[in-house]
Amino acid sequence: MILNEVFYSIQGEGLNAGVPAVFVRSGNCNLRCRWCDTKYTWQKSNADNFQISLPQLFAKIRKFKNCKHLVITGGEPMLQQDAIAAIRRGFPDYYIEVETNGSVHAACIKDVDLFTVSYKLKNSGNRSYALKTINKKCVYKFTVTSQKDFKEIEVIIKKYKLPKNKVFLMPEGVTKEDILRKRFVVDYCIKKGYRFTTRLQILIWGNGRGC
């Protein structure tokens, strides 16, 4: 597997916000988001990924023996679905959550308990793409930079018939101030009946690695 890091923290976003978890951060990504806070997983100038064998990876995960909640993130972990399937085989009694941009079809659906699909809007600097990770195990998260994003979000929700109770809106930001000044995201969630998620890791620790 191409790995970037393994660490223990709390899930800061989405459905399981606040839950202690072991994070397995894969390397590489097929998108290039201008506001990405994990560019060290894909940017040639500072990427520090490394190849790791599955036994070595499993040993790193087992160091946190009191936690059976795994978050496989990236980068884009769905580029390595064989590794996701292998992790499931190695940890059959763990809860496995995968964070993905949704651009890759999920062949590993049986191996995952939850897909947090963070579709990248035009504010990311990427072109629009087809949402391919879409199934009953998904929730859908949109990163909002301004109120102009709401129109695009509505188009995507309508196009893919996303259930309102599975839609999360999250303010973009890598500082506490960035996030707190975007109260309009909360207001829109209240208006439309969507779920709001903040970024607990930013509010607590700032934009650091391994947290």
PDB file of C-alpha atoms in Angstrom:
ATOM      1  CA  MET A   1       0.000   0.000   0.000  1.00  0.00           C
ATOM      2  CA  ILE A   2       1.102   3.586  -0.635  1.00  0.00           C
ATOM      3  CA  LEU A   3       0.796   5.141   2.823  1.00  0.00           C
ATOM      4  CA  ASN A   4       1.308   8.608   4.210  1.00  0.00           C
ATOM      5  CA  GLU A   5       0.667   8.214   7.942  1.00  0.00           C
ATOM      6  CA  VAL A   6      -1.207   6.336  10.676  1.00  0.00           C
ATOM      7  CA  PHE A   7      -2.327   8.147  13.808  1.00  0.00           C
ATOM      8  CA  TYR A   8      -4.925   8.108  16.582  1.00  0.00           C
ATOM      9  CA  SER A   9      -7.283  11.034  17.164  1.00  0.00           C
ATOM     10  CA  ILE A  10     -10.984  11.853  16.933  1.00  0.00           C
ATOM     11  CA  GLN A  11     -13.041  12.081  13.796  1.00  0.00           C
ATOM     12  CA  GLY A  12     -13.471  15.807  13.268  1.00  0.00           C
ATOM     13  CA  GLU A  13     -16.104  15.885  10.530  1.00  0.00           C
ATOM     14  CA  GLY A  14     -19.328  14.327   9.343  1.00  0.00           C
ATOM     15  CA  LEU A  15     -21.558  11.619  10.754  1.00  0.00           C
ATOM     16  CA  ASN A  16     -19.054  10.329  13.314  1.00  0.00           C
ATOM     17  CA  ALA A  17     -17.655  13.670  14.488  1.00  0.00           C
ATOM     18  CA  GLY A  18     -16.194  13.336  17.956  1.00  0.00           C
ATOM     19  CA  VAL A  19     -15.634   9.568  17.791  1.00  0.00           C
ATOM     20  CA  PRO A  20     -12.095   8.340  18.647  1.00  0.00           C
ATOM     21  CA  ALA A  21     -10.548   6.693  15.592  1.00  0.00           C
ATOM     22  CA  VAL A  22      -7.362   5.326  14.085  1.00  0.00           C
ATOM     23  CA  PHE A  23      -6.631   7.168  10.844  1.00  0.00           C
ATOM     24  CA  VAL A  24      -4.930   5.421   7.937  1.00  0.00           C
ATOM     25  CA  ARG A  25      -3.938   8.132   5.479  1.00  0.00           C
ATOM     26  CA  SER A  26      -3.216   6.784   2.016  1.00  0.00           C
ATOM     27  CA  GLY A  27      -0.955   8.531  -0.466  1.00  0.00           C
ATOM     28  CA  ASN A  28      -1.818  10.014  -3.884  1.00  0.00           C
ATOM     29  CA  CYS A  29      -4.974  11.638  -5.203  1.00  0.00           C
ATOM     30  CA  ASN A  30      -6.642  12.003  -8.596  1.00  0.00           C
ATOM     31  CA  LEU A  31      -7.843  15.559  -7.886  1.00  0.00           C
ATOM     32  CA  ARG A  32      -6.000  18.776  -7.113  1.00  0.00           C
ATOM     33  CA  CYS A  33      -7.956  20.977  -4.707  1.00  0.00           C
ATOM     34  CA  ARG A  34      -6.614  24.500  -4.284  1.00  0.00           C
ATOM     35  CA  TRP A  35      -7.602  24.558  -0.594  1.00  0.00           C
ATOM     36  CA  CYS A  36      -6.492  20.979   0.182  1.00  0.00           C
ATOM     37  CA  ASP A  37      -4.894  20.722   3.634  1.00  0.00           C
ATOM     38  CA  THR A  38      -3.192  17.387   2.888  1.00  0.00           C
ATOM     39  CA  LYS A  39      -1.149  18.357  -0.166  1.00  0.00           C
ATOM     40  CA  TYR A  40       1.704  16.390   1.364  1.00  0.00           C
ATOM     41  CA  THR A  41      -0.103  13.256   0.114  1.00  0.00           C
ATOM     42  CA  TRP A  42       0.090  14.210  -3.579  1.00  0.00           C
ATOM     43  CA  GLN A  43       2.040  17.399  -4.307  1.00  0.00           C
ATOM     44  CA  LYS A  44       5.365  16.487  -5.937  1.00  0.00           C
ATOM     45  CA  SER A  45       7.296  19.219  -4.144  1.00  0.00           C
ATOM     46  CA  ASN A  46       6.515  17.967  -0.623  1.00  0.00           C
ATOM     47  CA  ALA A  47       4.766  14.576  -0.776  1.00  0.00           C
ATOM     48  CA  ASP A  48       6.212  12.126   1.751  1.00  0.00           C
ATOM     49  CA  ASN A  49       4.341   8.906   0.966  1.00  0.00           C
ATOM     50  CA  PHE A  50       6.002   5.530   1.264  1.00  0.00           C
ATOM     51  CA  GLN A  51       5.327   1.928   0.285  1.00  0.00           C
ATOM     52  CA  ILE A  52       4.389  -0.355   3.168  1.00  0.00           C
ATOM     53  CA  SER A  53       3.586  -4.047   3.341  1.00  0.00           C
ATOM     54  CA  LEU A  54       0.232  -5.118   4.741  1.00  0.00           C
ATOM     55  CA  PRO A  55       1.782  -6.854   7.802  1.00  0.00           C
ATOM     56  CA  GLN A  56       3.662  -3.633   8.592  1.00  0.00           C
ATOM     57  CA  LEU A  57       0.498  -1.577   8.183  1.00  0.00           C
ATOM     58  CA  PHE A  58      -1.513  -3.930  10.373  1.00  0.00           C
ATOM     59  CA  ALA A  59       1.129  -3.672  13.098  1.00  0.00           C
ATOM     60  CA  LYS A  60       0.817   0.116  13.063  1.00  0.00           C
ATOM     61  CA  ILE A  61      -2.979  -0.124  13.398  1.00  0.00           C
ATOM     62  CA  ARG A  62      -2.770  -2.668  16.230  1.00  0.00           C
ATOM     63  CA  LYS A  63      -0.624  -0.309  18.300  1.00  0.00           C
ATOM     64  CA  PHE A  64      -3.905   1.436  19.142  1.00  0.00           C
ATOM     65  CA  LYS A  65      -5.463  -1.739  20.495  1.00  0.00           C
ATOM     66  CA  ASN A  66      -8.231  -0.005  22.446  1.00  0.00           C
ATOM     67  CA  CYS A  67      -9.801   1.537  19.325  1.00  0.00           C
ATOM     68  CA  LYS A  68     -11.728  -0.429  16.718  1.00  0.00           C
ATOM     69  CA  HIS A  69     -12.881   2.490  14.588  1.00  0.00           C
ATOM     70  CA  LEU A  70     -10.790   2.973  11.432  1.00  0.00           C
ATOM     71  CA  VAL A  71     -10.945   5.980   9.133  1.00  0.00           C
ATOM     72  CA  ILE A  72      -9.218   5.335   5.811  1.00  0.00           C
ATOM     73  CA  THR A  73      -8.555   8.714   4.270  1.00  0.00           C
ATOM     74  CA  GLY A  74      -6.089  10.418   1.974  1.00  0.00           C
ATOM     75  CA  GLY A  75      -5.309  11.625  -0.547  1.00  0.00           C
ATOM     76  CA  GLU A  76      -7.841   9.423  -2.281  1.00  0.00           C
ATOM     77  CA  PRO A  77      -8.032   5.952  -0.687  1.00  0.00           C
ATOM     78  CA  MET A  78     -10.386   4.589  -3.353  1.00  0.00           C
ATOM     79  CA  LEU A  79      -7.391   4.460  -5.707  1.00  0.00           C
ATOM     80  CA  GLN A  80      -6.228   1.515  -3.564  1.00  0.00           C
ATOM     81  CA  GLN A  81      -9.369  -0.533  -3.068  1.00  0.00           C
ATOM     82  CA  ASP A  82      -7.397  -3.782  -2.834  1.00  0.00           C
ATOM     83  CA  ALA A  83      -5.773  -2.379   0.295  1.00  0.00           C
ATOM     84  CA  ILE A  84      -9.175  -1.465   1.747  1.00  0.00           C
ATOM     85  CA  ALA A  85     -10.373  -5.033   1.175  1.00  0.00           C
ATOM     86  CA  ALA A  86      -7.204  -6.370   2.800  1.00  0.00           C
ATOM     87  CA  ILE A  87      -7.700  -4.151   5.845  1.00  0.00           C
ATOM     88  CA  ARG A  88     -11.221  -5.532   6.228  1.00  0.00           C
ATOM     89  CA  ARG A  89      -9.886  -9.091   6.103  1.00  0.00           C
ATOM     90  CA  GLY A  90      -7.275  -8.226   8.705  1.00  0.00           C
ATOM     91  CA  PHE A  91      -9.712  -6.407  10.995  1.00  0.00           C
ATOM     92  CA  PRO A  92     -13.107  -8.120  10.531  1.00  0.00           C
ATOM     93  CA  ASP A  93     -14.588  -6.763  13.767  1.00  0.00           C
ATOM     94  CA  TYR A  94     -13.595  -3.121  13.188  1.00  0.00           C
ATOM     95  CA  TYR A  95     -15.850  -0.298  12.027  1.00  0.00           C
ATOM     96  CA  ILE A  96     -14.312   0.950   8.781  1.00  0.00           C
ATOM     97  CA  GLU A  97     -15.075   4.406   7.415  1.00  0.00           C
ATOM     98  CA  VAL A  98     -13.670   5.593   4.086  1.00  0.00           C
ATOM     99  CA  GLU A  99     -13.339   9.260   3.140  1.00  0.00           C
ATOM    100  CA  THR A 100     -13.465   9.783  -0.620  1.00  0.00           C
ATOM    101  CA  ASN A 101     -14.080  12.457  -3.239  1.00  0.00           C
ATOM    102  CA  GLY A 102     -16.642  10.169  -4.868  1.00  0.00           C
ATOM    103  CA  SER A 103     -15.041  10.059  -8.314  1.00  0.00           C
ATOM    104  CA  VAL A 104     -14.228   6.326  -8.211  1.00  0.00           C
ATOM    105  CA  HIS A 105     -16.719   3.457  -8.350  1.00  0.00           C
ATOM    106  CA  ALA A 106     -16.847   1.509  -5.062  1.00  0.00           C
ATOM    107  CA  ALA A 107     -15.970  -2.101  -5.786  1.00  0.00           C
ATOM    108  CA  CYS A 108     -15.132  -2.517  -2.088  1.00  0.00           C
ATOM    109  CA  ILE A 109     -18.635  -1.742  -0.794  1.00  0.00           C
ATOM    110  CA  LYS A 110     -18.884  -4.962   1.219  1.00  0.00           C
ATOM    111  CA  ASP A 111     -15.654  -4.099   3.054  1.00  0.00           C
ATOM    112  CA  VAL A 112     -16.759  -0.667   4.285  1.00  0.00           C
ATOM    113  CA  ASP A 113     -19.282   0.389   6.932  1.00  0.00           C
ATOM    114  CA  LEU A 114     -19.504   4.046   5.911  1.00  0.00           C
ATOM    115  CA  PHE A 115     -18.413   6.093   2.922  1.00  0.00           C
ATOM    116  CA  THR A 116     -18.078   9.803   3.632  1.00  0.00           C
ATOM    117  CA  VAL A 117     -18.254  11.194   0.121  1.00  0.00           C
ATOM    118  CA  SER A 118     -16.852  14.694  -0.114  1.00  0.00           C
ATOM    119  CA  TYR A 119     -17.803  15.817  -3.612  1.00  0.00           C
ATOM    120  CA  LYS A 120     -15.479  18.620  -4.697  1.00  0.00           C
ATOM    121  CA  LEU A 121     -17.279  21.705  -5.935  1.00  0.00           C
ATOM    122  CA  LYS A 122     -15.887  24.182  -8.457  1.00  0.00           C
ATOM    123  CA  ASN A 123     -14.526  26.202  -5.527  1.00  0.00           C
ATOM    124  CA  SER A 124     -11.852  23.490  -5.231  1.00  0.00           C
ATOM    125  CA  GLY A 125     -10.413  24.374  -8.632  1.00  0.00           C
ATOM    126  CA  ASN A 126     -11.407  21.017 -10.131  1.00  0.00           C
ATOM    127  CA  ARG A 127     -13.743  20.511 -13.073  1.00  0.00           C
ATOM    128  CA  SER A 128     -17.155  19.009 -12.417  1.00  0.00           C
ATOM    129  CA  TYR A 129     -17.074  15.207 -12.432  1.00  0.00           C
ATOM    130  CA  ALA A 130     -19.496  12.307 -12.220  1.00  0.00           C
ATOM    131  CA  LEU A 131     -20.365  11.112  -8.729  1.00  0.00           C
ATOM    132  CA  LYS A 132     -19.548   7.395  -8.810  1.00  0.00           C
ATOM    133  CA  THR A 133     -19.375   6.460  -5.135  1.00  0.00           C
ATOM    134  CA  ILE A 134     -23.083   6.399  -4.438  1.00  0.00           C
ATOM    135  CA  ASN A 135     -24.787   3.674  -2.401  1.00  0.00           C
ATOM    136  CA  LYS A 136     -26.761   3.070   0.799  1.00  0.00           C
ATOM    137  CA  LYS A 137     -23.610   3.256   2.913  1.00  0.00           C
ATOM    138  CA  CYS A 138     -22.817   6.826   1.829  1.00  0.00           C
ATOM    139  CA  VAL A 139     -23.234  10.215   3.374  1.00  0.00           C
ATOM    140  CA  TYR A 140     -22.387  13.256   1.255  1.00  0.00           C
ATOM    141  CA  LYS A 141     -20.345  16.219   2.428  1.00  0.00           C
ATOM    142  CA  PHE A 142     -19.875  19.519   0.604  1.00  0.00           C
ATOM    143  CA  THR A 143     -17.154  22.021   1.505  1.00  0.00           C
ATOM    144  CA  VAL A 144     -18.535  25.557   1.314  1.00  0.00           C
ATOM    145  CA  THR A 145     -16.366  28.614   0.699  1.00  0.00           C
ATOM    146  CA  SER A 146     -19.130  31.146  -0.016  1.00  0.00           C
ATOM    147  CA  GLN A 147     -22.885  31.434  -0.456  1.00  0.00           C
ATOM    148  CA  LYS A 148     -22.338  31.144  -4.217  1.00  0.00           C
ATOM    149  CA  ASP A 149     -21.692  27.425  -3.678  1.00  0.00           C
ATOM    150  CA  PHE A 150     -25.277  26.685  -2.644  1.00  0.00           C
ATOM    151  CA  LYS A 151     -26.616  26.767  -6.209  1.00  0.00           C
ATOM    152  CA  GLU A 152     -24.098  24.156  -7.353  1.00  0.00           C
ATOM    153  CA  ILE A 153     -24.831  21.998  -4.300  1.00  0.00           C
ATOM    154  CA  GLU A 154     -28.545  22.012  -5.103  1.00  0.00           C
ATOM    155  CA  VAL A 155     -27.841  20.933  -8.698  1.00  0.00           C
ATOM    156  CA  ILE A 156     -25.785  17.948  -7.505  1.00  0.00           C
ATOM    157  CA  ILE A 157     -28.323  16.914  -4.861  1.00  0.00           C
ATOM    158  CA  LYS A 158     -31.114  16.992  -7.446  1.00  0.00           C
ATOM    159  CA  LYS A 159     -29.083  15.239 -10.165  1.00  0.00           C
ATOM    160  CA  TYR A 160     -28.147  12.285  -7.966  1.00  0.00           C
ATOM    161  CA  LYS A 161     -31.289  12.313  -5.798  1.00  0.00           C
ATOM    162  CA  LEU A 162     -29.279  12.516  -2.593  1.00  0.00           C
ATOM    163  CA  PRO A 163     -31.371  12.030   0.578  1.00  0.00           C
ATOM    164  CA  LYS A 164     -31.613  15.274   2.511  1.00  0.00           C
ATOM    165  CA  ASN A 165     -30.804  13.564   5.813  1.00  0.00           C
ATOM    166  CA  LYS A 166     -27.508  12.287   4.356  1.00  0.00           C
ATOM    167  CA  VAL A 167     -26.276  15.674   3.145  1.00  0.00           C
ATOM    168  CA  PHE A 168     -23.683  17.521   5.258  1.00  0.00           C
ATOM    169  CA  LEU A 169     -22.446  21.050   4.620  1.00  0.00           C
ATOM    170  CA  MET A 170     -19.086  22.070   6.060  1.00  0.00           C
ATOM    171  CA  PRO A 171     -17.355  25.464   6.071  1.00  0.00           C
ATOM    172  CA  GLU A 172     -13.950  25.492   4.397  1.00  0.00           C
ATOM    173  CA  GLY A 173     -11.109  26.723   6.558  1.00  0.00           C
ATOM    174  CA  VAL A 174      -7.751  25.852   8.081  1.00  0.00           C
ATOM    175  CA  THR A 175      -8.048  28.236  11.034  1.00  0.00           C
ATOM    176  CA  LYS A 176     -10.673  28.623  13.741  1.00  0.00           C
ATOM    177  CA  GLU A 177     -11.423  32.120  12.448  1.00  0.00           C
ATOM    178  CA  ASP A 178     -11.993  30.876   8.882  1.00  0.00           C
ATOM    179  CA  ILE A 179     -14.587  28.390  10.091  1.00  0.00           C
ATOM    180  CA  LEU A 180     -16.406  30.556  12.630  1.00  0.00           C
ATOM    181  CA  ARG A 181     -16.904  33.447  10.217  1.00  0.00           C
ATOM    182  CA  LYS A 182     -18.941  31.189   7.890  1.00  0.00           C
ATOM    183  CA  ARG A 183     -22.088  31.105   9.988  1.00  0.00           C
ATOM    184  CA  PHE A 184     -24.107  31.356   6.777  1.00  0.00           C
ATOM    185  CA  VAL A 185     -23.445  27.631   6.284  1.00  0.00           C
ATOM    186  CA  VAL A 186     -25.319  26.836   9.516  1.00  0.00           C
ATOM    187  CA  ASP A 187     -28.142  29.174   8.528  1.00  0.00           C
ATOM    188  CA  TYR A 188     -28.518  27.437   5.158  1.00  0.00           C
ATOM    189  CA  CYS A 189     -28.592  23.999   6.789  1.00  0.00           C
ATOM    190  CA  ILE A 190     -31.387  25.146   9.086  1.00  0.00           C
ATOM    191  CA  LYS A 191     -33.288  26.581   6.126  1.00  0.00           C
ATOM    192  CA  LYS A 192     -32.954  23.493   3.901  1.00  0.00           C
ATOM    193  CA  GLY A 193     -32.934  20.695   6.487  1.00  0.00           C
ATOM    194  CA  TYR A 194     -29.368  19.555   5.770  1.00  0.00           C
ATOM    195  CA  ARG A 195     -26.879  18.486   8.411  1.00  0.00           C
ATOM    196  CA  PHE A 196     -24.100  20.824   9.494  1.00  0.00           C
ATOM    197  CA  THR A 197     -20.591  19.679  10.284  1.00  0.00           C
ATOM    198  CA  THR A 198     -17.716  21.763  11.471  1.00  0.00           C
ATOM    199  CA  ARG A 199     -14.041  20.711  11.535  1.00  0.00           C
ATOM    200  CA  LEU A 200     -13.346  19.805  15.143  1.00  0.00           C
ATOM    201  CA  GLN A 201      -9.677  19.084  14.491  1.00  0.00           C
ATOM    202  CA  ILE A 202      -9.147  22.648  13.276  1.00  0.00           C
ATOM    203  CA  LEU A 203     -11.091  24.198  16.155  1.00  0.00           C
ATOM    204  CA  ILE A 204      -9.115  22.180  18.721  1.00  0.00           C
ATOM    205  CA  TRP A 205      -5.590  21.825  17.306  1.00  0.00           C
ATOM    206  CA  GLY A 206      -5.364  24.063  14.264  1.00  0.00           C
ATOM    207  CA  ASN A 207      -4.047  22.884  10.907  1.00  0.00           C
ATOM    208  CA  GLY A 208      -1.515  20.328  12.143  1.00  0.00           C
ATOM    209  CA  ARG A 209      -0.678  16.822  11.007  1.00  0.00           C
ATOM    210  CA  GLY A 210      -1.633  13.748  12.979  1.00  0.00           C
ATOM    211  CA  CYS A 211      -4.683  15.320  14.594  1.00  0.00           C
TER     212      CYS A 211
END
